[in-house]
XYZ file of C-alpha atoms in Angstrom:
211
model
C -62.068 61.064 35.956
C -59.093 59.661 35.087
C -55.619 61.877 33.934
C -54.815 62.812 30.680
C -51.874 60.350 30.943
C -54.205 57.492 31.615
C -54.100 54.036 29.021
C -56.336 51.479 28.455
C -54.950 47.996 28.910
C -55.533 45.617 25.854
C -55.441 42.224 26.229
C -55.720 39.454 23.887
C -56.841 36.282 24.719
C -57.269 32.476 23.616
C -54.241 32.735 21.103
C -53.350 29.643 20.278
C -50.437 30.295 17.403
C -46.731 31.433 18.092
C -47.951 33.140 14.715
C -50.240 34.880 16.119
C -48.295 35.813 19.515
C -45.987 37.171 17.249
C -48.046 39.263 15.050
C -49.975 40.709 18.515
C -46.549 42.166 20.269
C -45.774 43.808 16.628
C -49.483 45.911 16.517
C -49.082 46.734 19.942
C -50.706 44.739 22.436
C -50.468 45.121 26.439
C -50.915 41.430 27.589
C -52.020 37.852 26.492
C -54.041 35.510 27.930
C -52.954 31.499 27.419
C -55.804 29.438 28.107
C -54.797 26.269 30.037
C -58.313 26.232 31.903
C -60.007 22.731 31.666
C -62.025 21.371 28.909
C -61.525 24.929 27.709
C -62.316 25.274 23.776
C -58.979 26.944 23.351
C -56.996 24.867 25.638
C -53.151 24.619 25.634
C -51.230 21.743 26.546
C -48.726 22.155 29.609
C -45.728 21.662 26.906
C -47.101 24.510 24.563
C -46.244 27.233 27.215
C -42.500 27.172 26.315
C -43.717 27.847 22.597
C -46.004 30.293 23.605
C -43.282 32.385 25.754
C -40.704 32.148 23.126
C -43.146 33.702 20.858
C -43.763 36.751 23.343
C -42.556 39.662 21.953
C -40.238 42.017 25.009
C -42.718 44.013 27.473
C -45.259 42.527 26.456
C -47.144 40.454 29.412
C -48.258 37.110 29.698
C -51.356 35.634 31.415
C -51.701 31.696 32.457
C -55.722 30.972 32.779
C -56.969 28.644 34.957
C -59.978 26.976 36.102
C -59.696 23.945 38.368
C -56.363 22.466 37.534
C -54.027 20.264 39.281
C -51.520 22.295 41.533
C -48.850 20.082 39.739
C -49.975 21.275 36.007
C -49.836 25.086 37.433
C -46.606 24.981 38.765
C -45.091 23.369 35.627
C -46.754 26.275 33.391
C -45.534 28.999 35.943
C -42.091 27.262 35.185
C -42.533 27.129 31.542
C -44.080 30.111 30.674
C -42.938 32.241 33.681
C -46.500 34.920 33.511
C -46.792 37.889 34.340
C -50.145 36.860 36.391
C -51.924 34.093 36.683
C -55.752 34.138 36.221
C -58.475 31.819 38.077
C -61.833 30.843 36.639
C -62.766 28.195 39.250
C -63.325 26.993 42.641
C -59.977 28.390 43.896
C -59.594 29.903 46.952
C -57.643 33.106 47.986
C -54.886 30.650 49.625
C -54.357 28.332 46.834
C -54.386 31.074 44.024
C -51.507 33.072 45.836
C -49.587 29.852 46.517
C -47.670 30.078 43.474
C -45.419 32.893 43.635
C -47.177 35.117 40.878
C -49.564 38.042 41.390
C -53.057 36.543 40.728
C -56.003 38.379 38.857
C -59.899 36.997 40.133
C -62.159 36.526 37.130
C -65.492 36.942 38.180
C -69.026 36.739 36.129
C -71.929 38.837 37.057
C -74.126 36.002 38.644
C -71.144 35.900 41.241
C -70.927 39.412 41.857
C -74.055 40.783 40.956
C -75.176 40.233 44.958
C -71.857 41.337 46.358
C -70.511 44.850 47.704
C -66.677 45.681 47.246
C -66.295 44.693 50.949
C -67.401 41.295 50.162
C -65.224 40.443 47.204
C -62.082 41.685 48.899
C -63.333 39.539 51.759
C -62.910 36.328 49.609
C -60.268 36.988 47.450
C -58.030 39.454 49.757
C -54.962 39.451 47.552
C -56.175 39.103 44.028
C -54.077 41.975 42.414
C -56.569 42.042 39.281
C -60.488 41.160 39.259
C -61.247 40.491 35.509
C -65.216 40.977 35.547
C -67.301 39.242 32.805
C -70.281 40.975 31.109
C -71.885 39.650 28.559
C -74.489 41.999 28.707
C -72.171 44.239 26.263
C -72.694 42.370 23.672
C -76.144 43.262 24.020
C -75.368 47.383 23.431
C -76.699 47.616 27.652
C -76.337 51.209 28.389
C -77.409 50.611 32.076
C -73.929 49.675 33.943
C -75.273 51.011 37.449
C -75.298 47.162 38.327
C -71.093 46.793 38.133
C -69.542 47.036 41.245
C -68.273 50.082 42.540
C -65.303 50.962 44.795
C -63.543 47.780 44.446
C -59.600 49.688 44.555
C -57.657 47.390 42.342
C -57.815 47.381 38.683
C -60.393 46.016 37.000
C -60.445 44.318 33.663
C -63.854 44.027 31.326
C -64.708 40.720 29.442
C -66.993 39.633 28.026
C -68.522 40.239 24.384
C -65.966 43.244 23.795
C -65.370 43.516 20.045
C -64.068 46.237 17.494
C -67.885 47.509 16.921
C -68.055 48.295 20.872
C -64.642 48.655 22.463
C -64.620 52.624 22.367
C -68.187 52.770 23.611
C -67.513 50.766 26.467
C -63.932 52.367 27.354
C -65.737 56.167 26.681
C -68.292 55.134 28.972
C -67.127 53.258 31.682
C -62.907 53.909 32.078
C -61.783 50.674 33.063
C -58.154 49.793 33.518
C -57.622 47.135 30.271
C -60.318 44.996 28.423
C -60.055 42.204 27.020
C -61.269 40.602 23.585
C -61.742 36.715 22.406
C -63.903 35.910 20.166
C -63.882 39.596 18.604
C -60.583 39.168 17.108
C -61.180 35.346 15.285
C -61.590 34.136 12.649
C -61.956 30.420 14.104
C -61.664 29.294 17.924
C -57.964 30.100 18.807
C -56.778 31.585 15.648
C -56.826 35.099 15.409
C -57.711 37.528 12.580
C -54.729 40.489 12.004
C -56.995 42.891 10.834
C -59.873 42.200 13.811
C -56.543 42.445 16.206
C -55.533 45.830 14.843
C -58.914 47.347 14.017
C -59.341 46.516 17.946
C -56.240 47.949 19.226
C -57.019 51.371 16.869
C -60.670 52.110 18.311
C -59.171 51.387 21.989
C -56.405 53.821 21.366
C -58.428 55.799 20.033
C -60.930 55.902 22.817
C -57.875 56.710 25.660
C -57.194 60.216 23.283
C -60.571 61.302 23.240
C -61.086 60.821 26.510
């Protein structure tokens, strides 16, 4: 059980507006995710990350997504947008992702994981700082969760279908370190709904006090 002190990360992902950066450090927000992943639907350009970091608002952390890009495009976003962590979606391996001089979170979906033990993930990816595990089986109300891996001894992130209807179900039932929201919080791909992004932010806070 966690301590009375304990938080829930938030993190919001996919933004796409300074706008909308903006608005997202005001309500309260712990982190957001830029995507820069390949033929991603909410893709940023290299040059947006300079935009996107002046937006930031102070404390509040920033998260370059990946999947399969150049080493030269990575290093000229870690310049630009200087993150907090970096995040990898792709065929990456544990020697690449910690090439770049920034603490690096795994994101893993359940058809990668659902077959491998703690000691196998940290076998692969020995100095991810994060692993950001996708379940999309939320969406779906599951109230099973004895499949998610169990002893894994770094913080772990949920993804994955989280929305303002669920996010205090699934942070009452399962305690995870920070969640993270996408398409819960738009109102179109990469532009974000304020009232979705605070509604979100109230039921997670929420959830921490009653636990």
């Amino acid at each position: 059980m966690k301590d009375q002190f304990f938080r829930t990360r938030i993190r919001f992902d996919g933004l796409t507006r300074p706008g909308d950066v903006r608005l997202a450090g005001e309500l309260g927000v712990d982190a957001i995710g830029f995507d820069f992943a390949r033929d991603a639907r909410r893709q940023l350009r290299v040059e947006d990350a300079r935009f996107m970091r002046h937006a930031l608002a102070p404390l509040v952390a920033s998260v370059a997504i990946f999947r399969d890009n150049s080493i030269e495009d990575i290093r000229e976003i870690v310049r630009l947008l200087r993150p907090s962590l970096i995040e990898f979606h792709g065929d990456e391996d544990d020697m690449r992702m910690r090439s770049f001089g920034v603490p690096y979170a795994r994101a893993l979906r359940r058809e990668e994981w659902a077959t491998m033990n703690a000691a196998a993930i940290h076998t692969r990816y020995p100095n991810a700082a994060v692993f950001v595990l996708y379940a999309d089986e939320i969406a779906d109300g599951a109230t099973d969760w004895s499949w998610m891996p169990q002893g894994l001894g770094k913080p772990v992130i949920l993804a994955g279908g989280i929305v303002p209807d669920n996010v205090s179900t699934i942070i009452g039932a399962l305690g995870p370190w920070g969640v993270s929201v996408l398409d819960g919080i738009e109102f179109a791909p990469g532009r974000m709904d304020g009232d979705r992004m605070n509604r979100f932010l109230l039921e997670s806070r929420g959830a921490d006090r009653r636990k």
